């Protein structure tokens, strides 16, 4: 049995050796969701990162804990990665929209227009930021509509198109999930002030 | 937390590994990096760039998750409620950093499932310092302050690298590490300026941790073609020796000012060269411990494995009722 200095580990009575682990099955770690935060009322939603989760609701909880346990936000959006349409990336001085043209109508009956949230990346290495919503018949059409509405902005290195009906948003009534965040001062560097103690020590020991 | 993990990260091959790359794409890729632009997941990138970044980011992620174990041990026994909460917050941060880093590595094409498997089967490495135990609370404090300090030196350098998702993750990580550093410093100062018993505990912990800390950044880099390429591609941002010198510059004075001594009689700054001189760390021991023969290797992996196995039924239960999952690769 494995011995440990940690009583909690000793209690697990783990074996000394174990056979090689079987490789994990696909989706053992679930699918991914992308998370966007709003830092202040009226500010644009900005990409903060992904989470792995079995459902949008669980993704929402993980996202709150992973990306906002230190700083209170005013809003949060969570979207399955698979629902996002993205363009190729261009250079830092260019615009993705230069390569976007109107959708050629097909013989099929046009789909009912729906809303899409449009995100721009202004510089490689930075985060995608929401510029607004468009109404369009498809994700490809939404990109063209975005060009008409936001195409003047430059540079636009990359665009994400999110079907609005796939976005899980925070109900404003639930904003109190961040109510206690500012109370947890022990999580912040600023709560630790040691210089006084060091100076006192130096005086006492005559090293100052 | 992070350190230079392996002594042989970069295989010393005669070839550059670039024979199969398209020369024009390669030239554009290098020009982009030279202009100071970041590389994003869907861009063309040489196979060597992808492979080296996956290895680096994956090892970094494993170091965060294994690094949370020696400090996690002390949560229940930390002196006082406030220190318990702070220790818990720090451990939560480290596990959170692992999540960010696994995702950054996933954008390069290695699945989280494969990374977790490779950690447990020993195929992937993590920072070697976490193969040493924390027998006292003071040892946990030594990690919180000095290992995190070393990690920040490393991470600040890597945050200037060329891969967008890794930079975004590191920016977030470095912000939280500043709390770890202050928290760790506070804990060490408390012990070192406390009662004679507390001072002795802290000194003994420092004596135990100094040799691992000196190996934290890895041995001096061998001059190789790979090193030169990886520096040009902004994958490797600073030499191991430069990181070690920077760490000593910043922290030796802070250790000495609180009355602790450093257990190396040869440690001194050469005023002529401006470089620290020290007893050469025991690289043979580093090699031995990396390869499995350290005091805690077995325990660290066994604990990680138990966590995976004991949590399997929860993951199965959550999977049972959901629709077919689609994407498993984060976008950025």
XYZ file of C-alpha atoms in Angstrom:
540
model
C 0.000 0.000 0.000
C 1.210 3.486 -0.844
C 2.429 5.436 2.193
C 1.932 9.202 2.351
C 2.578 12.109 4.716
C -0.943 13.241 3.954
C -3.502 11.418 6.118
C -6.211 11.946 3.507
C -4.119 10.132 0.925
C -3.058 7.410 3.359
C -6.764 6.711 4.029
C -7.344 6.036 0.316
C -5.202 2.883 0.686
C -3.893 3.214 -2.863
C -1.989 0.253 -4.315
C 1.789 0.523 -4.749
C 1.590 -0.196 -8.427
C -1.218 -0.191 -10.955
C -1.597 -1.430 -14.529
C -1.300 1.101 -17.355
C -4.502 3.148 -17.638
C -6.858 2.394 -20.503
C -6.960 5.325 -22.922
C -9.951 7.579 -22.343
C -12.898 7.297 -24.708
C -13.761 10.238 -26.947
C -15.936 12.813 -25.165
C -14.953 11.476 -21.732
C -14.204 15.157 -21.034
C -17.439 16.304 -22.736
C -17.700 18.976 -25.382
C -16.465 22.546 -25.249
C -18.317 25.821 -24.801
C -16.970 29.326 -25.373
C -17.492 31.991 -22.696
C -17.997 35.753 -23.017
C -18.104 38.319 -20.224
C -19.497 41.795 -19.847
C -17.358 43.684 -17.324
C -19.611 46.748 -16.863
C -23.119 47.808 -17.818
C -23.133 48.910 -21.435
C -19.686 47.423 -22.197
C -19.264 44.987 -25.081
C -19.161 41.251 -24.356
C -15.614 39.925 -24.683
C -14.261 36.409 -25.120
C -12.625 34.982 -21.989
C -12.023 31.329 -22.900
C -13.470 27.833 -23.211
C -14.825 25.298 -20.702
C -15.550 21.581 -21.023
C -19.023 20.630 -19.817
C -21.811 18.088 -20.360
C -24.479 20.768 -20.908
C -24.871 24.506 -21.338
C -26.145 24.879 -17.757
C -23.100 23.166 -16.265
C -20.864 25.117 -18.655
C -22.411 28.279 -17.229
C -21.474 27.316 -13.662
C -17.936 26.311 -14.652
C -17.550 29.534 -16.619
C -18.602 31.656 -13.676
C -16.099 29.931 -11.400
C -13.259 29.664 -13.901
C -13.355 33.151 -15.373
C -15.032 35.440 -12.821
C -14.172 34.253 -9.333
C -12.067 37.374 -8.728
C -13.885 40.099 -10.654
C -17.607 40.702 -10.619
C -19.217 40.996 -14.051
C -22.544 42.384 -15.197
C -23.275 39.647 -17.723
C -22.124 36.341 -19.175
C -22.838 34.435 -22.413
C -22.065 30.745 -23.001
C -22.208 29.112 -26.458
C -21.388 25.578 -27.658
C -18.152 25.749 -29.675
C -19.833 23.767 -32.444
C -22.473 26.485 -32.946
C -19.908 29.195 -33.771
C -19.044 29.964 -37.388
C -15.675 31.540 -37.913
C -13.796 33.079 -40.811
C -10.145 32.432 -41.634
C -7.631 34.720 -39.904
C -5.979 37.551 -41.843
C -3.012 39.787 -40.946
C -3.075 42.428 -38.217
C -3.458 45.284 -40.738
C -6.168 43.659 -42.889
C -9.924 43.076 -42.842
C -11.631 39.708 -43.170
C -14.563 41.508 -44.817
C -12.496 42.258 -47.935
C -13.044 38.628 -48.933
C -16.767 38.494 -48.099
C -19.447 38.939 -50.781
C -23.236 38.644 -50.939
C -24.787 35.186 -50.780
C -26.092 33.958 -54.129
C -29.773 33.035 -53.604
C -30.625 29.369 -54.213
C -33.810 27.817 -55.553
C -34.739 26.636 -52.024
C -37.300 28.617 -50.100
C -35.410 31.226 -48.031
C -35.019 30.303 -44.371
C -36.743 32.369 -41.714
C -34.275 35.138 -40.737
C -32.843 34.852 -37.278
C -30.459 36.876 -35.125
C -26.695 36.406 -35.012
C -24.204 37.996 -32.609
C -21.067 39.250 -34.413
C -17.621 39.245 -32.775
C -14.502 40.930 -34.136
C -10.864 40.215 -33.347
C -8.925 43.452 -33.822
C -5.453 42.082 -33.215
C -4.019 38.579 -33.138
C -3.440 37.348 -29.596
C -6.197 39.588 -28.181
C -9.814 38.597 -27.442
C -12.868 38.617 -29.724
C -15.311 41.420 -28.847
C -18.996 41.747 -29.663
C -19.860 44.534 -32.117
C -23.613 43.889 -32.320
C -26.384 41.709 -33.718
C -27.560 41.194 -37.307
C -30.630 39.474 -38.771
C -29.909 36.990 -41.533
C -31.202 33.829 -43.212
C -28.012 31.837 -42.548
C -24.613 32.128 -40.856
C -23.005 32.894 -44.235
C -25.579 35.594 -44.901
C -25.007 36.918 -41.372
C -21.341 37.436 -42.237
C -22.362 39.468 -45.296
C -24.890 41.465 -43.248
C -22.101 42.078 -40.719
C -19.921 43.420 -43.513
C -22.685 45.874 -44.497
C -23.177 46.976 -40.887
C -19.676 46.817 -39.365
C -17.454 46.542 -42.463
C -16.009 50.025 -42.049
C -14.177 49.008 -38.885
C -10.487 48.184 -39.386
C -8.547 46.060 -38.827
C -10.746 42.969 -38.497
C -8.466 39.962 -38.210
C -11.196 37.361 -37.599
C -14.982 37.237 -37.234
C -17.124 34.883 -35.133
C -20.815 34.500 -35.989
C -22.974 33.146 -33.125
C -26.598 32.078 -33.765
C -28.362 33.995 -31.020
C -30.772 31.127 -30.218
C -27.767 28.987 -29.169
C -26.455 31.560 -26.672
C -27.195 30.986 -22.996
C -27.364 34.393 -21.329
C -27.521 35.467 -17.707
C -30.939 36.589 -16.501
C -30.380 40.111 -15.084
C -32.236 38.976 -11.950
C -29.404 36.489 -11.321
C -26.609 39.042 -11.269
C -26.281 38.483 -7.548
C -24.132 35.415 -8.360
C -21.269 37.942 -8.137
C -22.549 39.673 -5.004
C -20.006 38.154 -2.620
C -17.042 38.177 -5.013
C -15.584 41.489 -3.758
C -15.688 40.223 -0.149
C -13.084 37.547 -0.768
C -10.102 39.795 -0.191
C -7.873 36.884 0.800
C -7.745 36.040 -2.911
C -6.118 39.339 -3.836
C -2.442 40.302 -3.799
C -3.357 43.630 -2.227
C -4.543 41.928 0.979
C -0.959 40.889 1.812
C 1.178 43.682 3.210
C 4.408 42.393 4.721
C 6.753 45.358 4.432
C 5.947 46.704 7.921
C 6.728 43.371 9.453
C 10.020 43.101 7.555
C 11.072 46.618 8.653
C 10.202 45.867 12.268
C 12.222 42.661 12.085
C 15.223 44.513 10.685
C 15.062 47.092 13.496
C 14.753 44.409 16.177
C 17.675 42.395 14.822
C 19.811 45.449 14.120
C 20.161 44.630 10.439
C 18.926 48.070 9.487
C 3.318 27.110 -11.457
C 5.790 25.895 -13.972
C 9.421 25.113 -14.535
C 11.607 23.740 -17.215
C 10.482 20.163 -17.080
C 12.824 17.941 -18.900
C 16.527 17.921 -19.534
C 16.003 16.645 -23.044
C 12.980 18.497 -24.352
C 14.565 19.078 -27.686
C 15.975 16.011 -29.416
C 19.527 16.618 -30.525
C 19.043 15.615 -34.134
C 21.178 16.555 -37.067
C 18.128 17.474 -39.136
C 16.129 20.650 -38.650
C 12.771 18.910 -38.961
C 11.771 21.395 -41.640
C 12.389 19.249 -44.736
C 8.681 18.622 -45.290
C 7.531 22.219 -44.910
C 6.378 24.310 -47.846
C 9.102 26.997 -48.229
C 6.683 29.797 -49.115
C 4.287 29.078 -46.246
C 7.243 28.762 -43.892
C 8.619 32.128 -45.042
C 5.212 33.793 -44.490
C 4.910 32.187 -41.060
C 8.362 33.431 -40.048
C 7.669 36.892 -41.446
C 4.462 37.100 -39.404
C 6.334 36.274 -36.202
C 9.144 38.685 -37.082
C 6.507 41.446 -37.494
C 5.368 40.736 -33.955
C 2.023 39.185 -34.958
C 0.675 36.191 -33.046
C -0.088 32.813 -34.590
C -3.704 31.660 -34.189
C -5.027 28.057 -34.182
C -6.131 27.752 -37.822
C -2.998 29.305 -39.307
C -0.388 27.273 -41.129
C 2.376 26.279 -38.709
C 5.394 23.979 -39.142
C 4.989 20.521 -37.608
C 7.961 21.197 -35.314
C 6.288 24.366 -33.970
C 3.051 22.514 -33.278
C 4.801 19.556 -31.657
C 7.023 21.642 -29.428
C 4.155 23.886 -28.296
C 1.904 20.932 -27.508
C 4.699 19.438 -25.409
C 5.414 22.718 -23.609
C 1.812 23.692 -22.897
C 0.810 20.162 -21.935
C 3.719 19.873 -19.479
C 2.818 23.278 -18.104
C -0.786 22.118 -17.574
C 0.330 18.899 -15.861
C 2.655 20.944 -13.617
C -0.261 23.061 -12.467
C -2.428 20.096 -11.634
C 0.289 18.026 -9.946
C 1.696 21.195 -8.336
C -1.587 21.694 -6.512
C -1.085 18.405 -4.620
C 1.821 19.267 -2.238
C 0.031 22.472 -1.194
C -3.428 20.888 -1.203
C -2.105 18.507 1.421
C -1.926 21.445 3.849
C -5.402 22.946 3.385
C -6.936 21.020 6.282
C -3.928 21.646 8.519
C -3.181 25.281 7.619
C -2.951 27.391 10.809
C -6.160 29.368 11.147
C -9.329 29.874 9.139
C -7.991 32.717 7.015
C -4.937 30.776 5.901
C -7.112 27.751 5.110
C -9.278 29.879 2.837
C -6.277 31.504 1.167
C -4.534 28.139 0.666
C -7.736 26.759 -0.829
C -8.040 29.752 -3.167
C -4.452 29.232 -4.319
C -4.976 25.529 -4.979
C -8.175 26.320 -6.878
C -6.201 28.794 -9.007
C -3.597 26.162 -9.877
C -6.262 23.694 -10.990
C -7.961 26.498 -12.932
C -4.635 27.247 -14.661
C -4.439 23.618 -15.737
C -7.896 23.952 -17.354
C -6.800 27.046 -19.278
C -3.596 25.384 -20.432
C -5.194 22.083 -21.459
C -7.560 24.127 -23.625
C -4.689 26.081 -25.181
C -2.957 22.778 -26.035
C -6.224 21.381 -27.411
C -6.376 24.162 -30.002
C -3.186 22.593 -31.426
C -4.908 19.244 -31.920
C -4.169 17.036 -28.901
C -7.336 16.065 -27.031
C -7.759 16.575 -23.313
C -8.530 12.867 -23.003
C -5.123 11.981 -24.482
C -3.286 14.489 -22.293
C -4.895 13.138 -19.119
C -4.073 9.574 -20.140
C -0.455 10.477 -20.951
C -0.019 12.130 -17.560
C -1.156 9.048 -15.671
C 0.788 6.562 -17.800
C 3.956 8.627 -17.332
C 4.409 9.473 -21.013
C 4.092 13.221 -20.368
C 6.154 14.974 -17.709
C 5.481 17.739 -15.214
C 7.732 20.057 -13.249
C 10.153 17.917 -11.326
C 10.015 19.928 -8.072
C 6.586 18.466 -7.325
C 8.133 15.042 -6.863
C 9.407 16.284 -3.481
C 7.281 16.191 -0.318
C 5.984 18.986 1.930
C 6.573 17.490 5.383
C 5.704 20.730 7.243
C 3.556 23.832 6.808
C 6.783 25.773 6.213
C 7.549 23.567 3.185
C 4.183 24.511 1.721
C 5.085 28.179 2.315
C 8.431 27.702 0.558
C 6.553 26.426 -2.519
C 3.939 29.188 -2.372
C 6.605 31.848 -2.384
C 9.704 30.609 -4.182
C 8.398 28.022 -6.635
C 5.693 30.436 -7.685
C 8.329 33.169 -7.974
C 10.326 30.936 -10.316
C 7.170 30.103 -12.245
C 6.417 33.784 -12.743
C 9.883 34.375 -14.219
C 9.171 31.581 -16.704
C 5.612 32.561 -17.464
C 6.282 36.257 -17.956
C 8.847 35.262 -20.586
C 6.496 32.794 -22.282
C 3.659 35.338 -22.309
C 5.665 37.261 -24.923
C 5.706 34.161 -27.147
C 4.094 33.820 -30.552
C 1.117 31.489 -30.003
C -2.130 33.433 -29.390
C -4.070 30.952 -27.208
C -1.037 30.320 -24.940
C -0.495 34.084 -24.547
C -4.150 34.636 -23.636
C -3.997 31.855 -21.026
C -0.712 33.146 -19.584
C -2.027 36.668 -19.241
C -4.810 35.385 -17.020
C -2.454 33.055 -15.136
C 0.176 35.729 -14.422
C -2.484 38.021 -12.949
C -3.445 35.311 -10.445
C 0.157 34.357 -9.725
C 0.732 37.839 -8.335
C -1.624 36.873 -5.492
C 0.273 33.602 -4.964
C 3.567 35.424 -4.725
C 2.311 37.938 -2.145
C 0.492 35.250 -0.213
C 3.584 33.043 -0.166
C 5.868 35.914 0.822
C 3.497 36.851 3.652
C 3.469 33.263 4.927
C 7.279 32.922 4.811
C 7.848 36.319 6.474
C 5.398 35.363 9.203
C 7.397 32.220 9.958
C 10.866 33.708 9.533
C 10.174 36.675 11.817
C 8.214 34.623 14.358
C 9.239 32.531 17.345
C 12.567 30.651 17.364
C 10.708 27.408 16.591
C 8.913 28.989 13.615
C 12.213 30.433 12.349
C 13.885 27.064 12.616
C 11.009 25.373 10.766
C 11.240 27.898 7.951
C 15.018 27.584 7.678
C 14.814 23.789 7.549
C 12.153 23.962 4.842
C 14.306 26.352 2.815
C 17.259 23.981 3.202
C 15.133 21.153 1.813
C 13.723 23.206 -1.073
C 16.812 25.098 -2.209
C 18.318 22.248 -4.300
C 15.038 21.551 -6.172
C 14.571 25.297 -6.705
C 18.015 25.547 -8.294
C 17.089 22.806 -10.782
C 13.660 24.347 -11.447
C 14.709 26.136 -14.648
C 16.588 23.132 -16.023
C 20.275 22.789 -16.958
C 21.995 25.283 -19.229
C 20.638 25.021 -22.767
C 22.815 23.165 -25.208
C 23.552 25.205 -28.257
C 21.628 23.370 -30.958
C 19.966 24.190 -34.224
C 16.580 23.517 -32.632
C 17.149 26.034 -29.860
C 17.978 28.685 -32.414
C 14.836 27.928 -34.469
C 12.549 27.804 -31.437
C 13.909 31.151 -30.236
C 13.318 32.669 -33.691
C 9.761 31.297 -33.679
C 9.224 32.750 -30.179
C 8.447 29.362 -28.672
C 11.394 29.444 -26.291
C 11.669 32.973 -24.967
C 14.577 32.910 -22.531
C 17.431 30.548 -21.790
C 17.264 28.399 -18.659
C 20.336 30.143 -17.275
C 18.899 33.610 -17.863
C 15.740 32.632 -15.974
C 17.807 31.262 -13.078
C 19.949 34.415 -12.917
C 16.858 36.618 -12.970
C 15.285 34.576 -10.166
C 18.440 34.839 -8.013
C 18.669 38.584 -8.655
C 15.136 39.131 -7.483
C 14.849 36.721 -4.567
C 18.220 36.174 -2.872
C 18.068 39.663 -1.278
C 14.483 39.068 -0.149
C 15.441 35.752 1.475
C 18.440 37.229 3.268
C 16.625 40.323 4.574
C 14.353 38.184 6.737
C 17.283 36.488 8.444
C 17.208 33.204 6.537
C 20.390 31.699 5.162
C 20.772 29.977 1.811
C 22.327 26.506 2.053
C 24.979 27.048 -0.600
C 28.392 28.304 0.591
C 29.379 29.122 -2.984
C 26.432 31.379 -3.739
C 27.609 34.917 -4.456
C 27.201 37.554 -7.087
C 30.324 38.146 -9.129
C 30.430 41.944 -9.331
C 32.640 41.872 -12.418
C 30.413 39.670 -14.558
C 27.171 40.673 -12.828
C 26.316 36.960 -12.692
C 25.491 34.735 -9.753
C 27.899 31.925 -9.020
C 26.660 28.834 -7.210
C 27.362 25.187 -6.563
C 26.386 23.316 -9.706
C 23.014 21.648 -9.021
C 22.890 17.863 -9.027
C 21.694 17.262 -12.600
C 22.123 13.524 -12.174
C 19.520 13.587 -9.397
C 17.208 15.683 -11.600
C 17.479 13.122 -14.379
C 16.854 10.270 -11.959
C 13.804 11.914 -10.380
C 12.289 12.976 -13.722
C 12.513 9.369 -14.790
C 10.441 8.218 -11.844
C 12.808 7.670 -8.949
C 11.879 10.578 -6.683
C 10.331 10.584 -3.214
C 6.797 11.365 -4.419
C 6.537 10.421 -8.128
C 4.500 7.350 -7.378
C 2.180 9.102 -4.937
C 1.508 12.064 -7.253
C 0.448 9.874 -10.161
C -1.486 7.463 -7.949
C -3.495 10.338 -6.490
C -4.204 11.779 -9.948
C -5.220 8.360 -11.158
C -7.521 7.799 -8.180
C -9.198 11.150 -8.835
C -9.797 10.138 -12.460
C -11.112 6.705 -11.580
C -13.251 7.831 -8.648
C -14.832 10.527 -10.802
C -15.571 8.248 -13.758
C -19.099 7.353 -12.610
C -20.011 11.041 -12.342
C -18.853 11.680 -15.897
C -20.761 8.613 -17.110
C -23.925 9.764 -15.340
C -23.647 13.234 -16.887
C -23.123 11.744 -20.324
C -26.124 9.425 -20.159
C -28.861 11.974 -20.747
C -27.314 14.447 -23.114
C -27.483 14.834 -26.857
C -24.602 13.733 -29.036
C -21.691 16.098 -28.316
C -20.070 17.820 -31.256
C -17.058 20.070 -30.822
C -14.231 19.113 -28.518
C -11.700 21.659 -29.721
C -11.926 25.161 -28.316
C -11.665 27.951 -30.890
C -9.059 30.152 -29.306
